[in-house]
PDB file of C-alpha atoms in Angstrom:
ATOM      1  CA  MET A 208     -22.475  66.562  25.988  1.00  0.00           C
ATOM      2  CA  MET A 209     -23.626  63.158  24.220  1.00  0.00           C
ATOM      3  CA  SER A 210     -21.249  63.572  21.438  1.00  0.00           C
ATOM      4  CA  TYR A 211     -18.547  63.661  23.536  1.00  0.00           C
ATOM      5  CA  THR A 212     -19.575  60.533  25.435  1.00  0.00           C
ATOM      6  CA  ARG A 213     -20.281  58.931  22.527  1.00  0.00           C
ATOM      7  CA  ARG A 214     -16.858  59.986  21.099  1.00  0.00           C
ATOM      8  CA  ASN A 215     -15.399  58.286  24.183  1.00  0.00           C
ATOM      9  CA  THR A 216     -16.809  55.373  24.303  1.00  0.00           C
ATOM     10  CA  LEU A 217     -15.936  54.438  20.727  1.00  0.00           C
ATOM     11  CA  LYS A 218     -12.741  54.825  21.643  1.00  0.00           C
ATOM     12  CA  MET A 219     -12.682  52.671  24.578  1.00  0.00           C
ATOM     13  CA  LEU A 220     -14.723  49.672  22.486  1.00  0.00           C
ATOM     14  CA  ALA A 221     -11.895  50.154  19.472  1.00  0.00           C
ATOM     15  CA  GLY A 222      -9.125  50.296  22.540  1.00  0.00           C
ATOM     16  CA  ILE A 223     -10.893  46.400  23.748  1.00  0.00           C
ATOM     17  CA  ALA A 224     -11.236  45.233  20.531  1.00  0.00           C
ATOM     18  CA  ALA A 225      -7.647  45.816  19.669  1.00  0.00           C
ATOM     19  CA  LEU A 226      -6.315  43.878  22.689  1.00  0.00           C
ATOM     20  CA  GLY A 227      -8.662  41.225  21.360  1.00  0.00           C
ATOM     21  CA  VAL A 228     -11.539  41.110  23.962  1.00  0.00           C
ATOM     22  CA  LEU A 229     -13.853  41.843  21.258  1.00  0.00           C
ATOM     23  CA  PRO A 230     -14.637  40.127  17.747  1.00  0.00           C
ATOM     24  CA  SER A 231     -13.699  42.054  14.684  1.00  0.00           C
ATOM     25  CA  CYS A 232     -15.289  41.783  11.406  1.00  0.00           C
ATOM     26  CA  HIS A 233     -12.229  39.990  10.328  1.00  0.00           C
ATOM     27  CA  ALA A 234     -11.766  37.466  13.701  1.00  0.00           C
ATOM     28  CA  ALA A 235     -12.304  33.801  13.381  1.00  0.00           C
ATOM     29  CA  PRO A 236     -15.368  32.145  13.804  1.00  0.00           C
ATOM     30  CA  ALA A 237     -16.679  31.707  17.490  1.00  0.00           C
ATOM     31  CA  ASP A 238     -16.358  28.014  17.281  1.00  0.00           C
ATOM     32  CA  ASN A 239     -12.616  28.007  17.278  1.00  0.00           C
ATOM     33  CA  GLY A 240     -12.774  24.811  19.265  1.00  0.00           C
ATOM     34  CA  ARG A 241     -14.218  23.082  16.635  1.00  0.00           C
ATOM     35  CA  ASN A 242     -11.603  24.592  14.102  1.00  0.00           C
ATOM     36  CA  ALA A 243      -8.645  23.548  16.291  1.00  0.00           C
ATOM     37  CA  ALA A 244      -9.938  19.870  15.946  1.00  0.00           C
ATOM     38  CA  ALA A 245     -10.538  20.373  12.211  1.00  0.00           C
ATOM     39  CA  ALA A 246      -7.042  21.139  11.737  1.00  0.00           C
ATOM     40  CA  ALA A 247      -5.934  18.874  13.942  1.00  0.00           C
ATOM     41  CA  THR A 248      -7.188  16.121  11.847  1.00  0.00           C
ATOM     42  CA  HIS A 249      -6.053  17.803   8.795  1.00  0.00           C
ATOM     43  CA  ASP A 250      -3.034  17.686   9.640  1.00  0.00           C
ATOM     44  CA  ALA A 251      -2.942  14.212  10.574  1.00  0.00           C
ATOM     45  CA  ALA A 252      -4.553  12.892   7.674  1.00  0.00           C
ATOM     46  CA  ALA A 253      -1.803  14.827   5.676  1.00  0.00           C
ATOM     47  CA  ALA A 254       1.088  13.100   7.509  1.00  0.00           C
ATOM     48  CA  ALA A 255      -0.465   9.460   7.157  1.00  0.00           C
ATOM     49  CA  PRO A 256      -0.541   7.182   4.915  1.00  0.00           C
ATOM     50  CA  ALA A 257      -3.029   7.447   1.731  1.00  0.00           C
ATOM     51  CA  ALA A 258      -4.847   4.640   2.982  1.00  0.00           C
ATOM     52  CA  GLY A 259      -5.941   6.972   5.749  1.00  0.00           C
ATOM     53  CA  ARG A 260      -3.877   4.777   8.285  1.00  0.00           C
ATOM     54  CA  PRO A 261      -1.016   2.748   8.547  1.00  0.00           C
ATOM     55  CA  LEU A 262      -1.226  -0.939   8.256  1.00  0.00           C
ATOM     56  CA  LYS A 263       0.671  -3.621   9.554  1.00  0.00           C
ATOM     57  CA  ILE A 264       2.280  -5.701   6.831  1.00  0.00           C
ATOM     58  CA  GLY A 265       4.112  -8.915   6.739  1.00  0.00           C
ATOM     59  CA  ILE A 266       6.606  -9.358   3.612  1.00  0.00           C
ATOM     60  CA  ILE A 267       7.186 -13.173   3.091  1.00  0.00           C
ATOM     61  CA  GLY A 268       9.720 -13.290   0.957  1.00  0.00           C
ATOM     62  CA  ALA A 269      12.385  -9.746   1.443  1.00  0.00           C
ATOM     63  CA  GLY A 270      14.726 -10.382  -1.634  1.00  0.00           C
ATOM     64  CA  TRP A 271      14.439  -8.011  -5.057  1.00  0.00           C
ATOM     65  CA  LEU A 272      10.918  -7.503  -5.413  1.00  0.00           C
ATOM     66  CA  GLY A 273       9.705  -8.072  -1.738  1.00  0.00           C
ATOM     67  CA  GLY A 274      12.478  -5.707   0.037  1.00  0.00           C
ATOM     68  CA  THR A 275      11.826  -3.200  -2.456  1.00  0.00           C
ATOM     69  CA  VAL A 276       7.858  -2.646  -1.990  1.00  0.00           C
ATOM     70  CA  GLY A 277       7.904  -3.211   1.948  1.00  0.00           C
ATOM     71  CA  ARG A 278      11.151  -0.219   2.218  1.00  0.00           C
ATOM     72  CA  ILE A 279       8.432   2.156  -0.123  1.00  0.00           C
ATOM     73  CA  TRP A 280       5.516   1.254   2.302  1.00  0.00           C
ATOM     74  CA  VAL A 281       7.753   2.215   5.262  1.00  0.00           C
ATOM     75  CA  LYS A 282       8.745   5.112   3.579  1.00  0.00           C
ATOM     76  CA  ALA A 283       5.038   6.031   2.923  1.00  0.00           C
ATOM     77  CA  GLY A 284       3.949   5.493   6.807  1.00  0.00           C
ATOM     78  CA  HIS A 285       3.379   1.820   6.661  1.00  0.00           C
ATOM     79  CA  GLU A 286       4.767  -0.946   9.657  1.00  0.00           C
ATOM     80  CA  VAL A 287       6.754  -3.456   7.788  1.00  0.00           C
ATOM     81  CA  MET A 288       7.934  -6.300   9.152  1.00  0.00           C
ATOM     82  CA  PHE A 289      10.524  -8.083   6.748  1.00  0.00           C
ATOM     83  CA  SER A 290      11.269 -11.971   6.538  1.00  0.00           C
ATOM     84  CA  ALA A 291      13.786 -13.638   4.340  1.00  0.00           C
ATOM     85  CA  ARG A 292      16.352 -16.774   4.454  1.00  0.00           C
ATOM     86  CA  ASN A 293      19.107 -14.447   5.193  1.00  0.00           C
ATOM     87  CA  LEU A 294      17.719 -12.060   7.917  1.00  0.00           C
ATOM     88  CA  ASP A 295      21.411 -10.543   8.602  1.00  0.00           C
ATOM     89  CA  LYS A 296      21.328  -8.975   5.030  1.00  0.00           C
ATOM     90  CA  VAL A 297      17.772  -8.265   5.435  1.00  0.00           C
ATOM     91  CA  ARG A 298      18.534  -5.868   8.758  1.00  0.00           C
ATOM     92  CA  ARG A 299      21.151  -4.651   6.273  1.00  0.00           C
ATOM     93  CA  ASP A 300      19.040  -3.481   3.811  1.00  0.00           C
ATOM     94  CA  ILE A 301      16.544  -2.029   6.099  1.00  0.00           C
ATOM     95  CA  GLN A 302      18.631   0.003   8.025  1.00  0.00           C
ATOM     96  CA  GLY A 303      17.885   3.942   8.144  1.00  0.00           C
ATOM     97  CA  LEU A 304      14.463   2.881   7.603  1.00  0.00           C
ATOM     98  CA  GLY A 305      13.442   3.448  11.537  1.00  0.00           C
ATOM     99  CA  ALA A 306      11.246   2.026  13.999  1.00  0.00           C
ATOM    100  CA  ARG A 307       8.551   1.154  11.388  1.00  0.00           C
ATOM    101  CA  ALA A 308      10.753  -1.662   9.932  1.00  0.00           C
ATOM    102  CA  ARG A 309      11.424  -4.608  11.671  1.00  0.00           C
ATOM    103  CA  VAL A 310      12.940  -7.966  10.601  1.00  0.00           C
ATOM    104  CA  GLY A 311      11.300 -11.848  11.567  1.00  0.00           C
ATOM    105  CA  THR A 312      10.950 -14.834  10.495  1.00  0.00           C
ATOM    106  CA  PRO A 313       8.136 -15.934   7.901  1.00  0.00           C
ATOM    107  CA  LYS A 314       6.129 -17.070  10.672  1.00  0.00           C
ATOM    108  CA  GLU A 315       6.484 -13.691  12.541  1.00  0.00           C
ATOM    109  CA  ALA A 316       6.048 -11.818   9.444  1.00  0.00           C
ATOM    110  CA  ALA A 317       2.763 -13.780   8.802  1.00  0.00           C
ATOM    111  CA  ALA A 318       1.706 -13.403  12.404  1.00  0.00           C
ATOM    112  CA  PHE A 319       2.535  -9.154  12.711  1.00  0.00           C
ATOM    113  CA  GLY A 320       1.002  -8.474   9.133  1.00  0.00           C
ATOM    114  CA  ASP A 321      -2.667  -7.377   8.745  1.00  0.00           C
ATOM    115  CA  VAL A 322      -1.680  -7.565   4.877  1.00  0.00           C
ATOM    116  CA  LEU A 323       0.866  -9.897   3.958  1.00  0.00           C
ATOM    117  CA  LEU A 324       2.913  -9.684   0.509  1.00  0.00           C
ATOM    118  CA  PHE A 325       4.181 -13.165  -0.998  1.00  0.00           C
ATOM    119  CA  ALA A 326       7.434 -12.708  -2.738  1.00  0.00           C
ATOM    120  CA  VAL A 327       8.928 -16.118  -3.171  1.00  0.00           C
ATOM    121  CA  PRO A 328      10.162 -18.302  -5.330  1.00  0.00           C
ATOM    122  CA  TYR A 329       6.710 -20.072  -6.935  1.00  0.00           C
ATOM    123  CA  THR A 330       8.274 -23.549  -5.435  1.00  0.00           C
ATOM    124  CA  ALA A 331       7.829 -22.579  -1.798  1.00  0.00           C
ATOM    125  CA  MET A 332       4.379 -21.706  -1.887  1.00  0.00           C
ATOM    126  CA  ASP A 333       3.189 -25.466  -1.307  1.00  0.00           C
ATOM    127  CA  GLN A 334       5.143 -25.346   2.048  1.00  0.00           C
ATOM    128  CA  LEU A 335       4.670 -21.960   3.206  1.00  0.00           C
ATOM    129  CA  GLY A 336       0.700 -21.944   3.230  1.00  0.00           C
ATOM    130  CA  LYS A 337       0.884 -25.385   5.055  1.00  0.00           C
ATOM    131  CA  ASP A 338       3.435 -23.807   7.623  1.00  0.00           C
ATOM    132  CA  LEU A 339       2.100 -20.304   7.630  1.00  0.00           C
ATOM    133  CA  ALA A 340      -2.059 -21.512   7.583  1.00  0.00           C
ATOM    134  CA  PRO A 341      -2.875 -20.236  11.117  1.00  0.00           C
ATOM    135  CA  GLU A 342      -1.324 -17.454  10.824  1.00  0.00           C
ATOM    136  CA  ILE A 343      -2.346 -16.555   7.445  1.00  0.00           C
ATOM    137  CA  ARG A 344      -6.141 -17.623   7.891  1.00  0.00           C
ATOM    138  CA  GLY A 345      -8.649 -14.771   6.727  1.00  0.00           C
ATOM    139  CA  LYS A 346      -5.807 -11.954   6.193  1.00  0.00           C
ATOM    140  CA  ILE A 347      -5.176  -9.729   2.848  1.00  0.00           C
ATOM    141  CA  VAL A 348      -2.528 -11.820   0.727  1.00  0.00           C
ATOM    142  CA  LEU A 349      -0.769  -9.545  -2.118  1.00  0.00           C
ATOM    143  CA  ASP A 350       0.478 -12.444  -4.879  1.00  0.00           C
ATOM    144  CA  ALA A 351       3.370 -11.109  -6.060  1.00  0.00           C
ATOM    145  CA  THR A 352       4.798 -14.924  -6.969  1.00  0.00           C
ATOM    146  CA  ASN A 353       5.372 -15.989 -10.291  1.00  0.00           C
ATOM    147  CA  THR A 354       5.521 -19.603 -12.369  1.00  0.00           C
ATOM    148  CA  ASN A 355       5.121 -20.757 -15.882  1.00  0.00           C
ATOM    149  CA  GLY A 356       1.292 -21.102 -16.754  1.00  0.00           C
ATOM    150  CA  SER A 357       2.151 -24.414 -18.362  1.00  0.00           C
ATOM    151  CA  ASP A 358       3.527 -25.970 -14.902  1.00  0.00           C
ATOM    152  CA  PRO A 359       2.047 -28.801 -14.771  1.00  0.00           C
ATOM    153  CA  ARG A 360       0.466 -28.800 -11.543  1.00  0.00           C
ATOM    154  CA  VAL A 361      -0.893 -25.158 -12.661  1.00  0.00           C
ATOM    155  CA  GLN A 362      -2.457 -26.645 -15.631  1.00  0.00           C
ATOM    156  CA  GLN A 363      -3.908 -29.701 -13.723  1.00  0.00           C
ATOM    157  CA  GLU A 364      -5.396 -27.931 -10.644  1.00  0.00           C
ATOM    158  CA  ALA A 365      -6.113 -24.614 -11.663  1.00  0.00           C
ATOM    159  CA  GLY A 366      -6.460 -24.566 -15.837  1.00  0.00           C
ATOM    160  CA  GLY A 367      -3.171 -22.609 -16.079  1.00  0.00           C
ATOM    161  CA  ASN A 368      -4.236 -19.882 -14.086  1.00  0.00           C
ATOM    162  CA  VAL A 369      -1.040 -18.970 -11.560  1.00  0.00           C
ATOM    163  CA  ALA A 370      -3.400 -16.860  -9.565  1.00  0.00           C
ATOM    164  CA  VAL A 371      -6.124 -19.575  -9.166  1.00  0.00           C
ATOM    165  CA  MET A 372      -3.164 -21.888  -8.075  1.00  0.00           C
ATOM    166  CA  SER A 373      -1.993 -19.683  -5.594  1.00  0.00           C
ATOM    167  CA  SER A 374      -5.842 -19.245  -3.686  1.00  0.00           C
ATOM    168  CA  ILE A 375      -5.521 -23.321  -3.885  1.00  0.00           C
ATOM    169  CA  LEU A 376      -1.858 -23.322  -1.896  1.00  0.00           C
ATOM    170  CA  LEU A 377      -3.126 -20.612   0.666  1.00  0.00           C
ATOM    171  CA  PRO A 378      -6.393 -21.402   0.922  1.00  0.00           C
ATOM    172  CA  ASP A 379      -8.327 -19.391   3.524  1.00  0.00           C
ATOM    173  CA  THR A 380      -6.543 -16.125   2.406  1.00  0.00           C
ATOM    174  CA  ARG A 381      -8.469 -12.915   0.562  1.00  0.00           C
ATOM    175  CA  LEU A 382      -5.826 -13.385  -2.048  1.00  0.00           C
ATOM    176  CA  VAL A 383      -5.130 -10.336  -4.520  1.00  0.00           C
ATOM    177  CA  ARG A 384      -2.663 -11.234  -7.655  1.00  0.00           C
ATOM    178  CA  ALA A 385      -0.171  -7.473  -7.007  1.00  0.00           C
ATOM    179  CA  PHE A 386       3.182  -6.531  -7.876  1.00  0.00           C
ATOM    180  CA  SER A 387       3.942  -9.958 -10.135  1.00  0.00           C
ATOM    181  CA  CYS A 388       4.159  -8.469 -13.924  1.00  0.00           C
ATOM    182  CA  VAL A 389       6.199  -5.229 -12.636  1.00  0.00           C
ATOM    183  CA  ASP A 390      10.002  -5.282 -11.960  1.00  0.00           C
ATOM    184  CA  ALA A 391      11.366  -4.159  -9.156  1.00  0.00           C
ATOM    185  CA  THR A 392      13.493  -1.115 -10.111  1.00  0.00           C
ATOM    186  CA  GLN A 393      10.886   0.303 -12.131  1.00  0.00           C
ATOM    187  CA  ILE A 394       8.043   0.637  -8.889  1.00  0.00           C
ATOM    188  CA  GLU A 395      11.182   1.985  -7.205  1.00  0.00           C
ATOM    189  CA  ALA A 396      11.439   4.363 -10.315  1.00  0.00           C
ATOM    190  CA  SER A 397       7.961   5.590 -10.122  1.00  0.00           C
ATOM    191  CA  PHE A 398       7.762   6.050  -6.453  1.00  0.00           C
ATOM    192  CA  GLU A 399      10.836   8.546  -7.067  1.00  0.00           C
ATOM    193  CA  ARG A 400       9.266  10.536  -9.492  1.00  0.00           C
ATOM    194  CA  GLY A 401       6.398  10.904  -6.822  1.00  0.00           C
ATOM    195  CA  GLY A 402       3.273  10.729  -8.931  1.00  0.00           C
ATOM    196  CA  ARG A 403       4.641  11.835 -12.354  1.00  0.00           C
ATOM    197  CA  ASN A 404       4.057   9.649 -14.955  1.00  0.00           C
ATOM    198  CA  PRO A 405       3.112   6.635 -12.579  1.00  0.00           C
ATOM    199  CA  LEU A 406       4.035   2.943 -13.339  1.00  0.00           C
ATOM    200  CA  ALA A 407       0.500   0.977 -14.012  1.00  0.00           C
ATOM    201  CA  VAL A 408       0.683  -2.672 -11.998  1.00  0.00           C
ATOM    202  CA  PRO A 409      -1.797  -4.899 -12.780  1.00  0.00           C
ATOM    203  CA  ILE A 410      -3.931  -6.610  -9.813  1.00  0.00           C
ATOM    204  CA  ALA A 411      -6.595  -9.148  -9.770  1.00  0.00           C
ATOM    205  CA  GLY A 412      -9.061 -10.545  -6.918  1.00  0.00           C
ATOM    206  CA  ASP A 413     -12.328 -11.740  -5.636  1.00  0.00           C
ATOM    207  CA  ASP A 414     -12.619 -10.014  -2.533  1.00  0.00           C
ATOM    208  CA  ALA A 415     -14.138  -6.750  -3.272  1.00  0.00           C
ATOM    209  CA  GLN A 416     -12.686  -5.414   0.112  1.00  0.00           C
ATOM    210  CA  ALA A 417      -8.889  -6.740  -0.481  1.00  0.00           C
ATOM    211  CA  LEU A 418      -8.551  -5.642  -3.939  1.00  0.00           C
ATOM    212  CA  ALA A 419      -9.171  -1.790  -2.618  1.00  0.00           C
ATOM    213  CA  THR A 420      -6.874  -2.315  -0.171  1.00  0.00           C
ATOM    214  CA  ALA A 421      -4.404  -4.016  -2.590  1.00  0.00           C
ATOM    215  CA  GLU A 422      -5.617  -0.666  -4.729  1.00  0.00           C
ATOM    216  CA  GLN A 423      -4.530   1.647  -2.006  1.00  0.00           C
ATOM    217  CA  LEU A 424      -1.247  -0.084  -1.347  1.00  0.00           C
ATOM    218  CA  VAL A 425      -0.070   0.256  -4.862  1.00  0.00           C
ATOM    219  CA  ARG A 426      -0.816   4.030  -4.949  1.00  0.00           C
ATOM    220  CA  ASP A 427       1.016   4.173  -2.031  1.00  0.00           C
ATOM    221  CA  THR A 428       4.392   3.229  -4.111  1.00  0.00           C
ATOM    222  CA  HIS A 429       3.228   6.095  -6.507  1.00  0.00           C
ATOM    223  CA  CYS A 430       1.881   3.969  -8.770  1.00  0.00           C
ATOM    224  CA  VAL A 431      -1.372   3.082 -10.604  1.00  0.00           C
ATOM    225  CA  PRO A 432      -3.800  -0.016  -9.993  1.00  0.00           C
ATOM    226  CA  VAL A 433      -5.212  -1.450 -13.108  1.00  0.00           C
ATOM    227  CA  SER A 434      -7.784  -3.863 -11.559  1.00  0.00           C
ATOM    228  CA  VAL A 435      -9.127  -6.616 -14.567  1.00  0.00           C
ATOM    229  CA  GLY A 436     -11.421  -8.259 -11.804  1.00  0.00           C
ATOM    230  CA  GLY A 437     -11.535 -11.351 -10.838  1.00  0.00           C
ATOM    231  CA  LEU A 438      -8.896 -13.802 -10.429  1.00  0.00           C
ATOM    232  CA  ALA A 439     -10.204 -15.796 -13.291  1.00  0.00           C
ATOM    233  CA  ASN A 440      -9.005 -12.791 -15.197  1.00  0.00           C
ATOM    234  CA  ALA A 441      -5.571 -12.754 -13.659  1.00  0.00           C
ATOM    235  CA  VAL A 442      -3.961 -14.949 -16.819  1.00  0.00           C
ATOM    236  CA  LYS A 443      -4.176 -11.528 -18.451  1.00  0.00           C
ATOM    237  CA  PHE A 444      -1.002 -10.521 -16.978  1.00  0.00           C
ATOM    238  CA  GLN A 445       0.646 -13.157 -16.119  1.00  0.00           C
ATOM    239  CA  ARG A 446       4.010 -14.776 -17.455  1.00  0.00           C
ATOM    240  CA  GLY A 447       3.583 -15.322 -21.117  1.00  0.00           C
ATOM    241  CA  SER A 448       0.980 -12.508 -21.425  1.00  0.00           C
ATOM    242  CA  ALA A 449       1.778  -8.986 -23.679  1.00  0.00           C
ATOM    243  CA  ALA A 450       0.746  -7.100 -20.120  1.00  0.00           C
ATOM    244  CA  PHE A 451       3.837  -9.061 -18.019  1.00  0.00           C
ATOM    245  CA  ARG A 452       6.941  -6.965 -17.779  1.00  0.00           C
ATOM    246  CA  ASN A 453       5.423  -4.571 -19.914  1.00  0.00           C
ATOM    247  CA  HIS A 454       6.298  -1.329 -17.985  1.00  0.00           C
ATOM    248  CA  THR A 455       4.303   0.929 -18.919  1.00  0.00           C
ATOM    249  CA  ASN A 456       1.225   4.154 -18.158  1.00  0.00           C
ATOM    250  CA  GLU A 457      -2.291   3.484 -17.622  1.00  0.00           C
ATOM    251  CA  ALA A 458      -4.296   3.924 -20.284  1.00  0.00           C
ATOM    252  CA  GLU A 459      -1.596   2.272 -22.702  1.00  0.00           C
ATOM    253  CA  MET A 460      -2.328  -0.978 -19.724  1.00  0.00           C
ATOM    254  CA  ARG A 461      -5.880  -0.668 -20.188  1.00  0.00           C
ATOM    255  CA  ARG A 462      -5.637  -1.069 -23.902  1.00  0.00           C
ATOM    256  CA  ILE A 463      -3.330  -4.030 -23.406  1.00  0.00           C
ATOM    257  CA  LEU A 464      -5.549  -5.888 -20.939  1.00  0.00           C
ATOM    258  CA  GLY A 465      -8.859  -4.731 -22.743  1.00  0.00           C
ATOM    259  CA  VAL A 466     -10.556  -2.905 -19.366  1.00  0.00           C
TER     260      VAL A 466
END
């Protein structure tokens, strides 16, 4: 009688387990809520930009380089406002990028962005620094502009260092020299390779957090940042140096820069 009862009891328990009421040895851990939350967090992280969260970026000068890098950042998941003198052209350039891409005046883009990319003719920097002073104060500014190190003002006020001159023209900003010595088409090609053989992008900055943000934004373009340290060292990759427009990989760029 006992064996009959035991056999029936085992059958009953097996049926209940099959219905999912009782855990089996292959069932998920009891804390399913925690696992679901972890899975959701993982999925969200996978969908977000590599920086961990989307940034609001203002492009001051959405021409060849600024427009290219800005469009890549939109594709990477960031919110970007593009500004330029010809806004109609910019609107055409960003068609199809969706709601994360918008167009505004330089003042609007400067106010919008937590991070700003300056990619304008160097002759415009002085006036922009004055016109946008309230909007850019305290913000991270990626400086992709260029002028000759022998420019009289650069020589007189910054000892020939363009990055230092930029920090004078854009005071009270957390300036990082980035994307200044690489070609827009090379950045775009590196992005399209999806991380294979990434383009080396030299950067320099005095603010550690701003430098870290710049490094991540370079990675978001599927390029690799190569830091030379502070702005004083940015002469290593300004116009006229061996690194300028030298589109190569990280190892070779480090050799050229001596870092």
